[in-house]
Amino acid sequence: MFVSLFQLTVACVTAASLYLSYWNITASIARRNAISKHRCKAPLAYPHKDPFFGLDAVRDAITAAKSKTSIARQIGQHLRYGSTFSSKFFMTPVISTSEPENIKAVLSTNFGDYGIGSRRKRAFAPLLGKSIFQVDGPQWKHSRDLLQLCLTRSQVVDLPMFDLHVTKLIKAISRHGSATVDLGIWFPRLIADFSTDCFFGKGMGSIETPSSLSTEFVQAMHDAQAGCEDRWKLGHFSSLFPHREFYRNVKRVHEFIDQHVERAMGLHDCTEGRPEVGRSEGEDRRVFLYELSKLTDDQQFLRDEILTIFSAAFDPVAALLTNLFFILAKRPDVWELLRGEVRPLDGKNPDMSQLRSLKYHQFCLKECEGPHTTSWLELIGN
């Protein structure tokens, strides 16, 4: 029995139409129920010049990204259209919000009601695979449970190790011999060294050797993340572009991570004369990747999760510190209050309990967090 091309096309279009109709009906019912339950009001609509595709918003977003004014653009939009407003992005309905209660609902109180979305999954899948950033439901819970257990075991908040890298930073700055120091070039080195030491068991050493920060891995990681953002902006249209350089960067990143994963897995195969699995060589401390490798032998899982954790610990935290000290340089009154809060320590390093008691320090950190700043500890905080 032969089916003509025309009949096949009609069947495909009909099936797609039925699916879209079903999806729209069920989504509409769920939306009405949510509106009735929470007494929601319709958000103010962004005044699109192209109300169908939203291409004007796409163009403005690309222009802002190229001129590095994306955050200023977002702030301006919320000032004009309110804390919550709706728009379109390549036909996709978008709700933008800076309202604390809305953000709390999505990230905490109603966390299970929201998903990552296919657009983000497609955009970041080549780099982050099926990591905790990329999954929902049972898969997300499985990743979270393993990472929480691993974080507890590896004691990621390793204050002596962090103190070691901060001490190196202070010495390096002192050797710089200048009264004025650009901390913006030092904080990425600090976080890169601490993160690699913490997660892989071997620091990058970029404070002493700055050239190591511009190694192939770090640059490839930066470019691959930028490529994921570009793929997200293009949405379904992303498949129309080859992204050859993007995939080359992803390959470089994966090769770097795979070396560390294979090393961690190798500790299971031959432990004679080697440090205890989970402990770094020559030190009485546990390493995140080694601990994680004890919980699973899935190398793909290990690569996806350790890469996600590292990416969340590098740029955002360095940016937070840079922004914090940029503000402090302009606010000597705040600086004095911070110094006053730590004065009772009498020059001694604080423990975790004492750190938690430094409320004003915590407030300053929260004030200086950017919209894209996410602590790697918050990845599994729900």
Coordinates of C-alpha atoms in Angstrom, one line a residue:
M1 CA 0.0 0.0 0.0
F2 CA 1.5 3.3 -1.1
V3 CA 0.9 6.6 0.6
S4 CA 1.4 9.7 -1.5
L5 CA 3.7 12.5 -0.3
F6 CA 0.6 14.8 0.0
Q7 CA -1.2 12.3 2.2
L8 CA 1.8 11.9 4.4
T9 CA 2.2 15.6 4.8
V10 CA -1.5 16.0 5.6
A11 CA -1.2 13.3 8.3
C12 CA 1.8 14.9 9.8
V13 CA 0.3 18.3 9.9
T14 CA -2.9 16.9 11.4
A15 CA -1.0 15.0 14.1
A16 CA 1.0 18.1 15.0
S17 CA -2.1 20.2 15.1
L18 CA -3.9 17.8 17.4
Y19 CA -0.9 17.6 19.7
L20 CA -0.6 21.4 19.8
S21 CA -4.3 21.8 20.5
Y22 CA -4.1 19.2 23.3
W23 CA -1.1 21.0 24.8
N24 CA -2.7 24.4 24.6
I25 CA -6.0 23.2 26.2
T26 CA -4.3 21.4 29.1
A27 CA -1.9 24.3 29.6
S28 CA -4.8 26.8 29.5
I29 CA -6.7 24.8 32.1
A30 CA -3.7 24.6 34.4
R31 CA -3.0 28.3 34.0
R32 CA -6.7 29.2 34.8
N33 CA -6.5 27.0 37.9
A34 CA -3.3 28.6 39.1
I35 CA -4.8 32.1 38.5
S36 CA -7.9 31.2 40.5
K37 CA -5.9 29.6 43.3
H38 CA -3.3 32.3 43.7
R39 CA -5.5 35.3 42.6
C40 CA -3.0 36.2 39.9
K41 CA -3.3 39.3 37.8
A42 CA -2.1 39.5 34.2
P43 CA 1.4 41.0 34.0
L44 CA 2.0 44.1 32.0
A45 CA 2.9 43.2 28.4
Y46 CA 6.1 44.4 26.8
P47 CA 5.2 46.8 23.9
H48 CA 6.5 44.7 21.0
K49 CA 6.9 46.2 17.5
D50 CA 6.7 42.6 16.3
P51 CA 4.0 41.0 18.5
F52 CA 4.1 37.6 16.7
F53 CA 7.8 36.6 16.7
G54 CA 9.1 39.2 19.2
L55 CA 12.1 39.9 16.8
D56 CA 12.5 43.4 18.2
A57 CA 13.2 42.0 21.6
V58 CA 15.6 39.4 20.1
R59 CA 17.5 42.2 18.3
D60 CA 17.7 44.4 21.4
A61 CA 18.9 41.4 23.5
I62 CA 21.7 40.6 21.0
T63 CA 22.7 44.3 20.7
A64 CA 22.9 44.5 24.6
A65 CA 24.9 41.4 24.8
K66 CA 27.5 42.6 22.2
S67 CA 27.8 46.0 24.0
K68 CA 27.9 44.3 27.5
T69 CA 24.8 46.1 28.7
S70 CA 22.5 43.2 29.2
I71 CA 22.1 43.8 32.9
A72 CA 21.4 47.5 32.4
R73 CA 18.8 46.6 29.8
Q74 CA 17.1 44.2 32.2
I75 CA 17.1 46.8 35.0
G76 CA 15.7 49.4 32.6
Q77 CA 12.9 47.1 31.5
H78 CA 11.8 46.4 35.1
L79 CA 11.9 50.1 35.9
R80 CA 9.6 50.8 32.9
Y81 CA 7.3 47.7 32.9
G82 CA 7.2 46.7 36.6
S83 CA 8.7 43.9 38.6
T84 CA 6.9 41.3 36.5
F85 CA 6.1 41.6 32.8
S86 CA 5.4 39.4 29.8
S87 CA 7.1 39.3 26.4
K88 CA 7.8 37.1 23.4
F89 CA 11.1 35.7 22.3
F90 CA 11.0 33.9 18.9
M91 CA 7.2 33.1 19.5
T92 CA 8.0 31.8 23.0
P93 CA 6.0 33.4 25.7
V94 CA 8.3 34.8 28.4
I95 CA 7.6 36.1 31.9
S96 CA 10.4 38.2 33.4
T97 CA 10.2 38.9 37.1
S98 CA 12.3 40.5 39.8
E99 CA 9.6 40.1 42.4
P100 CA 11.1 38.3 45.5
E101 CA 7.9 36.3 46.2
N102 CA 7.7 35.0 42.6
I103 CA 11.4 34.0 42.6
K104 CA 10.9 32.3 46.0
A105 CA 8.0 30.3 44.5
V106 CA 10.0 29.1 41.5
L107 CA 13.2 28.3 43.4
S108 CA 11.8 27.1 46.8
T109 CA 8.2 26.9 47.9
N110 CA 6.7 25.7 44.6
F111 CA 9.9 24.3 43.1
G112 CA 8.3 21.1 42.0
D113 CA 5.8 22.9 39.8
Y114 CA 8.4 24.4 37.5
G115 CA 10.7 22.7 35.0
I116 CA 13.9 23.7 33.2
G117 CA 12.3 23.8 29.8
S118 CA 13.3 22.2 26.5
R119 CA 15.0 25.3 25.3
R120 CA 17.6 25.4 28.0
K121 CA 18.1 21.7 27.9
R122 CA 18.8 21.8 24.1
A123 CA 21.1 24.8 24.4
F124 CA 23.3 23.5 27.2
A125 CA 23.1 19.8 26.6
P126 CA 26.4 19.5 24.5
L127 CA 28.4 21.0 27.4
L128 CA 26.6 20.0 30.6
G129 CA 24.9 16.8 29.4
K130 CA 22.3 15.6 31.9
S131 CA 23.7 17.2 35.0
I132 CA 21.6 18.7 37.9
F133 CA 21.3 21.9 35.9
Q134 CA 19.6 20.0 33.0
V135 CA 17.1 17.6 34.6
D136 CA 13.8 17.7 36.5
G137 CA 11.8 15.5 38.8
P138 CA 13.3 12.1 39.8
Q139 CA 16.5 12.7 37.8
W140 CA 17.1 16.0 39.6
K141 CA 16.4 14.5 43.0
H142 CA 18.9 11.6 42.3
S143 CA 21.6 14.1 41.3
R144 CA 20.8 16.3 44.3
D145 CA 20.9 13.4 46.8
L146 CA 24.3 12.2 45.5
L147 CA 25.8 15.7 45.4
Q148 CA 24.5 16.6 48.9
L149 CA 26.1 13.4 50.3
C150 CA 29.3 14.2 48.5
L151 CA 29.4 17.8 49.7
T152 CA 29.0 16.6 53.2
R153 CA 31.7 14.0 52.9
S154 CA 34.2 16.1 51.1
Q155 CA 33.7 19.0 53.4
V156 CA 33.7 21.4 50.5
V157 CA 33.7 24.4 52.8
D158 CA 37.4 23.8 53.6
L159 CA 38.4 26.9 55.4
P160 CA 42.1 26.1 55.8
M161 CA 42.4 25.4 52.1
F162 CA 40.6 28.6 51.3
D163 CA 42.9 30.5 53.7
L164 CA 45.9 29.0 51.9
H165 CA 44.9 30.4 48.6
V166 CA 43.9 33.8 50.1
T167 CA 47.3 34.0 51.7
K168 CA 48.9 33.3 48.4
L169 CA 46.8 36.1 46.9
I170 CA 47.7 38.6 49.5
K171 CA 51.4 37.8 49.1
A172 CA 51.2 38.1 45.3
I173 CA 49.5 41.5 45.6
S174 CA 52.1 42.7 48.1
R175 CA 54.8 41.8 45.6
H176 CA 53.0 43.8 43.0
G177 CA 54.5 46.9 44.7
S178 CA 51.7 49.3 43.7
A179 CA 49.6 51.5 45.9
T180 CA 46.6 50.8 43.6
V181 CA 45.6 47.3 42.7
D182 CA 43.1 46.1 40.1
L183 CA 41.5 43.3 42.1
G184 CA 39.4 42.4 39.0
I185 CA 42.3 40.4 37.6
W186 CA 43.1 38.7 40.9
F187 CA 39.8 37.3 42.0
P188 CA 39.3 35.0 38.9
R189 CA 42.7 33.6 39.8
L190 CA 41.8 33.0 43.4
I191 CA 38.5 31.3 42.6
A192 CA 40.1 29.2 39.7
D193 CA 42.8 27.9 42.1
F194 CA 40.5 27.2 45.0
S195 CA 37.8 25.5 42.8
T196 CA 40.3 23.2 41.0
D197 CA 42.0 22.4 44.3
C198 CA 38.6 21.7 45.9
F199 CA 36.9 19.7 43.1
F200 CA 39.8 18.0 41.3
G201 CA 42.4 17.7 44.1
K202 CA 45.0 19.8 42.3
G203 CA 45.0 23.6 42.1
M204 CA 45.5 25.5 38.9
G205 CA 48.2 27.7 40.4
S206 CA 47.2 30.8 38.6
I207 CA 48.0 33.2 41.4
E208 CA 51.7 32.3 41.2
T209 CA 51.6 31.6 37.5
P210 CA 49.0 33.9 35.9
S211 CA 49.5 32.4 32.4
S212 CA 47.9 29.1 33.7
L213 CA 44.5 31.0 33.9
S214 CA 44.6 31.5 30.1
T215 CA 45.2 27.8 29.4
E216 CA 43.3 26.0 26.7
F217 CA 40.8 24.6 29.2
V218 CA 39.9 28.0 30.9
Q219 CA 39.5 29.8 27.6
A220 CA 37.6 26.9 26.0
M221 CA 35.3 26.8 29.1
H222 CA 34.5 30.5 28.8
D223 CA 33.8 30.2 25.0
A224 CA 31.7 27.1 25.4
Q225 CA 29.5 28.8 28.0
A226 CA 29.1 31.8 25.7
G227 CA 28.2 29.4 22.9
C228 CA 25.5 27.8 25.1
E229 CA 24.0 31.3 25.7
D230 CA 24.0 32.0 22.0
R231 CA 22.2 28.7 21.3
W232 CA 19.6 29.6 24.0
K233 CA 19.0 32.9 22.4
L234 CA 18.5 31.3 19.0
G235 CA 16.1 28.7 20.4
H236 CA 14.7 26.4 17.7
F237 CA 16.7 28.3 15.0
S238 CA 19.9 27.2 16.7
S239 CA 19.9 24.0 14.6
L240 CA 20.2 26.1 11.4
F241 CA 23.8 27.1 12.4
P242 CA 26.8 24.7 12.5
H243 CA 28.4 26.0 15.7
R244 CA 31.7 24.3 14.7
E245 CA 33.9 26.4 17.1
F246 CA 31.4 25.8 19.9
Y247 CA 31.7 22.0 19.6
R248 CA 35.5 22.2 19.4
N249 CA 35.5 24.1 22.7
V250 CA 33.1 21.6 24.2
K251 CA 35.5 18.8 23.2
R252 CA 38.5 20.6 24.8
V253 CA 36.6 21.1 28.0
H254 CA 35.4 17.5 28.2
E255 CA 38.9 16.2 27.5
F256 CA 40.2 18.2 30.4
I257 CA 37.5 17.0 32.8
D258 CA 37.8 13.4 31.6
Q259 CA 41.4 13.3 32.6
H260 CA 40.5 14.1 36.2
V261 CA 37.5 11.6 36.1
E262 CA 39.7 8.8 34.9
R263 CA 42.3 9.6 37.6
A264 CA 39.6 9.4 40.2
M265 CA 38.2 6.2 38.8
G266 CA 41.7 4.7 38.7
L267 CA 42.0 5.0 42.4
H268 CA 39.3 2.3 42.7
D269 CA 41.3 -0.1 40.6
C270 CA 44.6 0.2 42.4
T271 CA 44.7 1.6 45.9
E272 CA 48.0 -0.1 47.1
G273 CA 50.5 2.7 47.8
R274 CA 47.9 5.3 46.8
P275 CA 46.0 7.7 49.1
E276 CA 42.7 6.7 50.4
V277 CA 40.0 7.2 47.7
G278 CA 38.5 10.6 48.4
R279 CA 41.7 12.1 49.9
S280 CA 44.2 14.2 48.0
E281 CA 47.8 13.0 47.9
G282 CA 49.8 14.2 50.8
E283 CA 46.9 15.9 52.6
D284 CA 44.4 14.9 55.2
R285 CA 41.4 16.2 53.4
R286 CA 38.8 14.9 51.0
V287 CA 38.4 15.9 47.4
F288 CA 34.9 16.4 45.8
L289 CA 35.5 14.4 42.6
Y290 CA 37.1 11.5 44.5
E291 CA 34.1 11.4 46.9
L292 CA 31.7 11.5 44.0
S293 CA 33.5 8.7 42.2
K294 CA 32.8 6.5 45.3
L295 CA 29.1 6.9 44.8
T296 CA 28.9 5.9 41.1
D297 CA 31.1 4.5 38.4
D298 CA 29.1 6.3 35.6
Q299 CA 31.9 8.4 34.0
Q300 CA 29.4 10.4 32.0
F301 CA 27.5 11.3 35.2
L302 CA 30.8 12.2 36.9
R303 CA 31.9 14.5 34.0
D304 CA 28.5 16.2 33.7
E305 CA 28.2 16.9 37.5
I306 CA 31.7 18.0 38.2
L307 CA 31.7 20.3 35.1
T308 CA 28.4 21.8 36.2
I309 CA 29.7 22.4 39.8
F310 CA 32.9 23.9 38.5
S311 CA 31.2 26.2 36.0
A312 CA 28.9 27.5 38.8
A313 CA 31.9 28.1 41.1
F314 CA 34.2 30.0 38.7
D315 CA 32.9 33.1 36.9
P316 CA 29.9 33.9 39.1
V317 CA 31.8 33.9 42.4
A318 CA 34.8 35.8 41.0
A319 CA 32.3 38.4 39.6
L320 CA 30.6 38.6 43.1
L321 CA 33.9 39.4 44.8
T322 CA 34.9 41.9 42.1
N323 CA 31.6 43.7 42.5
L324 CA 31.8 43.6 46.3
F325 CA 35.2 45.3 46.4
F326 CA 34.2 47.7 43.7
I327 CA 31.5 49.0 46.0
L328 CA 33.7 48.9 49.1
A329 CA 36.3 51.1 47.3
K330 CA 33.6 53.7 47.1
R331 CA 32.1 53.2 50.6
P332 CA 34.7 53.6 53.4
D333 CA 31.9 53.7 55.9
V334 CA 30.8 50.2 55.0
W335 CA 34.4 49.0 55.0
E336 CA 34.8 50.3 58.6
L337 CA 31.6 48.5 59.7
L338 CA 33.0 45.3 58.2
R339 CA 36.3 45.7 60.0
G340 CA 34.4 46.4 63.2
E341 CA 32.5 43.1 62.9
V342 CA 35.6 41.0 62.6
R343 CA 37.6 42.9 65.3
P344 CA 36.5 40.6 68.1
L345 CA 38.3 37.7 66.3
D346 CA 41.6 39.5 67.2
G347 CA 43.3 38.5 63.9
K348 CA 42.4 34.8 64.2
N349 CA 40.8 32.8 61.4
P350 CA 37.1 32.3 62.0
D351 CA 35.4 28.8 62.1
M352 CA 32.1 28.1 60.3
S353 CA 30.1 29.1 63.3
Q354 CA 31.8 32.4 63.6
L355 CA 31.4 33.0 59.9
R356 CA 27.7 32.5 60.1
S357 CA 27.5 35.0 62.9
L358 CA 29.0 37.8 60.7
K359 CA 25.6 39.1 59.6
Y360 CA 26.7 42.4 58.2
H361 CA 29.2 40.5 56.0
Q362 CA 26.4 38.3 54.7
F363 CA 24.2 41.3 54.0
C364 CA 27.0 42.9 51.9
L365 CA 27.5 39.7 49.9
K366 CA 23.8 39.5 49.2
E367 CA 23.6 43.1 48.2
C368 CA 26.4 42.6 45.7
E369 CA 25.1 39.5 44.1
G370 CA 24.3 39.9 40.4
P371 CA 21.2 38.4 38.7
H372 CA 23.3 35.5 37.4
T373 CA 25.4 34.9 40.5
T374 CA 24.7 31.4 41.8
S375 CA 26.8 29.8 44.5
W376 CA 27.8 26.2 43.8
L377 CA 26.4 25.4 47.3
E378 CA 23.0 26.7 46.2
L379 CA 22.9 24.2 43.3
I380 CA 21.4 21.6 45.6
G381 CA 19.9 23.8 48.2
N382 CA 16.2 22.9 47.6

